[in-house]
GROMACS .gro file of C-alpha atoms in nm:
model
  265
    1MET     CA    1   0.001   0.000   0.001
    2ILE     CA    2   0.287   0.234   0.073
    3GLY     CA    3   0.432   0.149  -0.265
    4LEU     CA    4   0.099   0.223  -0.435
    5ALA     CA    5   0.081   0.554  -0.243
    6LYS     CA    6   0.429   0.666  -0.341
    7GLN     CA    7   0.459   0.518  -0.690
    8GLY     CA    8   0.092   0.495  -0.798
    9MET     CA    9   0.101   0.754  -1.072
   10VAL     CA   10   0.425   0.617  -1.210
   11MET     CA   11   0.279   0.264  -1.216
   12ARG     CA   12  -0.031   0.385  -1.399
   13ARG     CA   13   0.187   0.534  -1.668
   14ARG     CA   14   0.402   0.221  -1.707
   15PHE     CA   15   0.142  -0.053  -1.677
   16ASP     CA   16  -0.217  -0.113  -1.777
   17LEU     CA   17  -0.405  -0.131  -1.443
   18GLY     CA   18  -0.747  -0.080  -1.595
   19SER     CA   19  -0.871  -0.415  -1.461
   20LEU     CA   20  -0.783  -0.331  -1.098
   21ARG     CA   21  -1.108  -0.290  -0.903
   22TRP     CA   22  -1.053  -0.388  -0.536
   23VAL     CA   23  -0.757  -0.386  -0.295
   24CYS     CA   24  -0.771  -0.524   0.062
   25SER     CA   25  -0.504  -0.456   0.320
   26GLY     CA   26  -0.423  -0.649   0.640
   27ALA     CA   27  -0.125  -0.783   0.846
   28ALA     CA   28  -0.024  -0.436   0.977
   29PRO     CA   29  -0.200  -0.108   1.065
   30LEU     CA   30  -0.268   0.111   0.760
   31GLY     CA   31  -0.279   0.484   0.826
   32ARG     CA   32  -0.538   0.721   0.692
   33ASP     CA   33  -0.285   0.927   0.498
   34VAL     CA   34  -0.159   0.625   0.301
   35MET     CA   35  -0.510   0.514   0.209
   36GLU     CA   36  -0.598   0.870   0.096
   37GLU     CA   37  -0.290   0.882  -0.127
   38VAL     CA   38  -0.373   0.548  -0.286
   39ALA     CA   39  -0.736   0.659  -0.337
   40ASN     CA   40  -0.618   0.974  -0.511
   41SER     CA   41  -0.399   0.771  -0.749
   42PHE     CA   42  -0.664   0.503  -0.809
   43PRO     CA   43  -1.003   0.671  -0.773
   44GLU     CA   44  -1.185   0.383  -0.948
   45VAL     CA   45  -1.045   0.119  -0.705
   46GLU     CA   46  -1.228   0.022  -0.387
   47LEU     CA   47  -0.983   0.017  -0.094
   48VAL     CA   48  -1.069  -0.201   0.204
   49GLN     CA   49  -0.887  -0.266   0.533
   50GLY     CA   50  -0.953  -0.567   0.754
   51TYR     CA   51  -0.833  -0.698   1.088
   52GLY     CA   52  -0.781  -1.047   1.221
   53LEU     CA   53  -0.535  -1.277   1.392
   54THR     CA   54  -0.421  -1.638   1.359
   55GLU     CA   55  -0.584  -1.694   1.700
   56THR     CA   56  -0.922  -1.569   1.575
   57CYS     CA   57  -0.925  -1.817   1.282
   58SER     CA   58  -1.104  -1.561   1.066
   59ILE     CA   59  -1.143  -1.187   1.004
   60VAL     CA   60  -1.253  -0.992   1.308
   61SER     CA   61  -1.358  -0.674   1.130
   62LEU     CA   62  -1.382  -0.547   0.774
   63GLU     CA   63  -1.469  -0.219   0.604
   64ARG     CA   64  -1.797  -0.205   0.413
   65PRO     CA   65  -1.762   0.124   0.223
   66GLN     CA   66  -2.074   0.073   0.013
   67ALA     CA   67  -2.300   0.044   0.316
   68TRP     CA   68  -2.177   0.320   0.552
   69ALA     CA   69  -1.998   0.650   0.548
   70ARG     CA   70  -1.628   0.600   0.466
   71LYS     CA   71  -1.350   0.666   0.715
   72PHE     CA   72  -1.000   0.594   0.591
   73GLY     CA   73  -0.779   0.435   0.849
   74SER     CA   74  -1.060   0.221   1.007
   75THR     CA   75  -1.058  -0.158   0.995
   76GLY     CA   76  -1.434  -0.141   0.970
   77TYR     CA   77  -1.718  -0.305   1.160
   78LEU     CA   78  -1.716  -0.635   1.348
   79MET     CA   79  -1.810  -0.944   1.151
   80PRO     CA   80  -2.131  -1.128   1.245
   81GLY     CA   81  -2.114  -1.333   1.565
   82ILE     CA   82  -1.802  -1.156   1.697
   83GLU     CA   83  -1.788  -0.943   2.012
   84ALA     CA   84  -1.507  -0.698   2.095
   85LYS     CA   85  -1.418  -0.442   2.364
   86ILE     CA   86  -1.138  -0.213   2.453
   87ILE     CA   87  -0.980  -0.230   2.799
   88SER     CA   88  -0.741  -0.001   2.982
   89ILE     CA   89  -0.383  -0.122   2.983
   90GLY     CA   90  -0.334  -0.015   3.345
   91THR     CA   91  -0.668  -0.105   3.507
   92SER     CA   92  -0.825  -0.359   3.263
   93LYS     CA   93  -1.150  -0.160   3.284
   94THR     CA   94  -1.368  -0.138   2.970
   95LEU     CA   95  -1.315   0.191   2.790
   96PRO     CA   96  -1.570   0.410   2.608
   97PRO     CA   97  -1.543   0.508   2.237
   98ASN     CA   98  -1.236   0.700   2.113
   99GLN     CA   99  -1.011   0.589   2.397
  100ASN     CA  100  -0.704   0.375   2.321
  101GLY     CA  101  -0.652   0.042   2.492
  102GLU     CA  102  -0.601  -0.332   2.432
  103ILE     CA  103  -0.847  -0.499   2.191
  104LEU     CA  104  -1.027  -0.806   2.327
  105VAL     CA  105  -1.244  -1.027   2.109
  106ARG     CA  106  -1.478  -1.317   2.171
  107GLY     CA  107  -1.685  -1.548   1.955
  108PRO     CA  108  -1.724  -1.896   1.807
  109ASN     CA  109  -1.425  -1.836   1.578
  110ILE     CA  110  -1.170  -1.802   1.865
  111MET     CA  111  -0.911  -2.075   1.902
  112GLN     CA  112  -0.936  -2.329   2.186
  113GLY     CA  113  -0.572  -2.269   2.285
  114TYR     CA  114  -0.210  -2.300   2.186
  115PHE     CA  115  -0.096  -2.652   2.106
  116LYS     CA  116   0.070  -2.808   2.412
  117ASN     CA  117   0.120  -2.465   2.572
  118LEU     CA  118  -0.113  -2.426   2.863
  119GLU     CA  119   0.073  -2.127   3.012
  120ALA     CA  120   0.050  -1.921   2.693
  121THR     CA  121  -0.319  -2.017   2.656
  122LYS     CA  122  -0.404  -1.895   3.008
  123PHE     CA  123  -0.219  -1.568   2.942
  124THR     CA  124  -0.410  -1.508   2.617
  125LEU     CA  125  -0.762  -1.649   2.686
  126ASP     CA  126  -0.934  -1.541   3.007
  127GLU     CA  127  -1.210  -1.727   3.197
  128GLU     CA  128  -1.487  -1.544   3.015
  129GLY     CA  129  -1.359  -1.648   2.674
  130TRP     CA  130  -1.206  -1.309   2.582
  131LEU     CA  131  -0.898  -1.330   2.363
  132HIS     CA  132  -0.640  -1.069   2.464
  133THR     CA  133  -0.501  -0.972   2.126
  134GLY     CA  134  -0.206  -0.762   2.237
  135ASP     CA  135  -0.313  -0.507   1.982
  136LEU     CA  136  -0.389  -0.140   2.068
  137GLY     CA  137  -0.687   0.037   1.925
  138TYR     CA  138  -1.027   0.193   1.978
  139PHE     CA  139  -1.386   0.206   1.852
  140ASP     CA  140  -1.539   0.533   1.734
  141GLU     CA  141  -1.887   0.642   1.825
  142LYS     CA  142  -2.030   0.450   1.525
  143GLY     CA  143  -1.868   0.121   1.611
  144GLN     CA  144  -1.581   0.130   1.361
  145LEU     CA  145  -1.257  -0.027   1.484
  146TYR     CA  146  -0.918   0.139   1.456
  147VAL     CA  147  -0.603  -0.068   1.515
  148GLU     CA  148  -0.313   0.153   1.624
  149ASP     CA  149  -0.018  -0.077   1.710
  150ARG     CA  150   0.107  -0.382   1.900
  151LEU     CA  151   0.120  -0.349   2.282
  152LYS     CA  152   0.456  -0.517   2.303
  153GLU     CA  153   0.598  -0.284   2.039
  154LEU     CA  154   0.523   0.038   2.231
  155ILE     CA  155   0.829   0.251   2.305
  156LYS     CA  156   0.834   0.366   2.671
  157CYS     CA  157   0.996   0.707   2.676
  158LYS     CA  158   1.016   0.901   3.008
  159GLY     CA  159   0.702   0.728   3.129
  160PHE     CA  160   0.510   0.801   2.813
  161GLN     CA  161   0.404   0.545   2.554
  162VAL     CA  162   0.512   0.603   2.191
  163ALA     CA  163   0.344   0.396   1.915
  164PRO     CA  164   0.584   0.316   1.632
  165ALA     CA  165   0.302   0.300   1.379
  166GLU     CA  166   0.212   0.664   1.451
  167LEU     CA  167   0.566   0.790   1.377
  168GLU     CA  168   0.584   0.563   1.068
  169SER     CA  169   0.266   0.722   0.938
  170VAL     CA  170   0.415   1.070   0.986
  171LEU     CA  171   0.743   0.968   0.819
  172THR     CA  172   0.575   0.818   0.511
  173SER     CA  173   0.367   1.130   0.468
  174HIS     CA  174   0.681   1.306   0.357
  175PRO     CA  175   0.696   1.310  -0.022
  176GLU     CA  176   1.057   1.201  -0.035
  177ILE     CA  177   1.028   0.910   0.210
  178LEU     CA  178   0.917   0.586   0.047
  179ASP     CA  179   0.913   0.357   0.356
  180ALA     CA  180   0.997   0.376   0.723
  181ALA     CA  181   1.017   0.180   1.043
  182VAL     CA  182   1.055   0.293   1.405
  183VAL     CA  183   1.210   0.088   1.691
  184PRO     CA  184   1.329   0.167   2.045
  185MET     CA  185   1.683   0.237   2.154
  186GLU     CA  186   1.791   0.210   2.518
  187ASP     CA  187   1.863   0.542   2.685
  188ALA     CA  188   2.007   0.605   3.026
  189GLU     CA  189   1.785   0.908   3.096
  190ALA     CA  190   1.460   0.828   2.913
  191GLY     CA  191   1.451   0.449   2.933
  192GLU     CA  192   1.383   0.415   2.561
  193VAL     CA  193   1.383   0.658   2.273
  194PRO     CA  194   1.244   0.618   1.915
  195VAL     CA  195   1.490   0.557   1.629
  196ALA     CA  196   1.379   0.558   1.265
  197PHE     CA  197   1.498   0.363   0.965
  198VAL     CA  198   1.389   0.533   0.640
  199VAL     CA  199   1.406   0.467   0.267
  200THR     CA  200   1.422   0.784   0.056
  201ARG     CA  201   1.345   0.862  -0.304
  202ASN     CA  202   1.711   0.936  -0.412
  203SER     CA  203   1.681   1.267  -0.224
  204SER     CA  204   1.926   1.487  -0.032
  205LEU     CA  205   1.732   1.453   0.293
  206THR     CA  206   1.954   1.465   0.598
  207GLU     CA  207   1.899   1.322   0.947
  208VAL     CA  208   1.824   1.667   1.079
  209ASP     CA  209   1.569   1.732   0.800
  210VAL     CA  210   1.375   1.416   0.893
  211GLN     CA  211   1.393   1.492   1.268
  212LYS     CA  212   1.258   1.844   1.215
  213PHE     CA  213   0.978   1.715   0.991
  214VAL     CA  214   0.860   1.471   1.256
  215ALA     CA  215   0.918   1.713   1.548
  216SER     CA  216   0.680   1.967   1.386
  217GLN     CA  217   0.392   1.717   1.406
  218VAL     CA  218   0.433   1.527   1.730
  219ALA     CA  219   0.472   1.579   2.102
  220PRO     CA  220   0.829   1.644   2.234
  221PHE     CA  221   0.867   1.294   2.389
  222LYS     CA  222   0.787   1.136   2.049
  223ARG     CA  223   1.067   1.310   1.859
  224LEU     CA  224   1.324   1.092   1.682
  225ARG     CA  225   1.667   1.064   1.847
  226ARG     CA  226   1.830   0.900   1.548
  227VAL     CA  227   1.752   0.851   1.179
  228ILE     CA  228   1.920   0.575   0.981
  229PHE     CA  229   1.894   0.566   0.600
  230GLU     CA  230   1.852   0.225   0.439
  231ASN     CA  231   1.790   0.086   0.091
  232SER     CA  232   1.492  -0.119   0.216
  233ILE     CA  233   1.300  -0.210   0.530
  234PRO     CA  234   1.316  -0.581   0.622
  235LYS     CA  235   0.966  -0.740   0.615
  236THR     CA  236   0.796  -1.076   0.614
  237ALA     CA  237   0.627  -1.216   0.310
  238SER     CA  238   0.296  -1.077   0.437
  239GLY     CA  239   0.439  -0.726   0.479
  240LYS     CA  240   0.502  -0.710   0.851
  241ILE     CA  241   0.812  -0.518   0.957
  242LEU     CA  242   1.085  -0.738   1.101
  243ARG     CA  243   1.138  -0.518   1.403
  244ARG     CA  244   1.368  -0.761   1.580
  245GLU     CA  245   1.625  -0.731   1.303
  246LEU     CA  246   1.611  -0.350   1.326
  247THR     CA  247   1.627  -0.358   1.703
  248ASN     CA  248   1.941  -0.573   1.689
  249THR     CA  249   2.092  -0.318   1.445
  250VAL     CA  250   2.015  -0.039   1.689
  251LYS     CA  251   2.175  -0.237   1.975
  252THR     CA  252   2.492  -0.288   1.771
  253LEU     CA  253   2.499   0.083   1.683
  254ARG     CA  254   2.458   0.181   2.048
  255ARG     CA  255   2.746  -0.047   2.156
  256GLU     CA  256   2.968   0.097   1.882
  257LEU     CA  257   2.887   0.452   2.001
  258SER     CA  258   2.955   0.359   2.360
  259ASP     CA  259   3.292   0.204   2.264
  260LYS     CA  260   3.387   0.521   2.078
  261VAL     CA  261   3.306   0.734   2.386
  262ARG     CA  262   3.511   0.508   2.611
  263SER     CA  263   3.810   0.513   2.379
  264LYS     CA  264   3.808   0.894   2.382
  265LEU     CA  265   3.806   0.891   2.762
   0.00000   0.00000   0.00000
């Protein structure tokens, strides 16, 4: 989808895409800005976002743009027979619309448990049958679900929570940035700070340019501490960012910087 957003007009000129009618996105949160860019390049194509997990054995929610008012960035309405609620990360209390928390789902489609792993099953499925997805999101007042990020991927900076997907959406909104990924780096003062890997369009963008672009749109604690330029972002076959690889790269970089400081001392 990011490729279609950034290269859509070029692709239309190079290839005959007249038969393209419908595109569905899943596997990772898709921001409103990216969907709007794709829609502008392909106005005749119906764009749909859905949400589901391996543990749910089917789609949990899906957009139905022909039936209701369209909101780019939403994963749509719950599928028939499925219940869901949002709970507070700190208190586990059910949250009202437009408040971020962990997404819990329940229904006949939910798995019975992890194979030969009772401990993981108890951690994921509670006594009332709710599946704790580990995903962050919220419902709006009309019942549309928005998936923001993974709970375990949150960056904890000075006591605040920073969602990598939010910063990635800001980064890819830059016309010269083709793709981006954000991961944490350990910091003695803040605990963790966000670091970005970006792929650019053969531009002269500098690290400071990118940092200023993001800083102008986010709260101070969400500002990027480092920007690393790459030729590509490592991903799985389904399009999920391989954050562990990038986190290992950041750890190596931090060790190298620490060694340089020690050698100067």
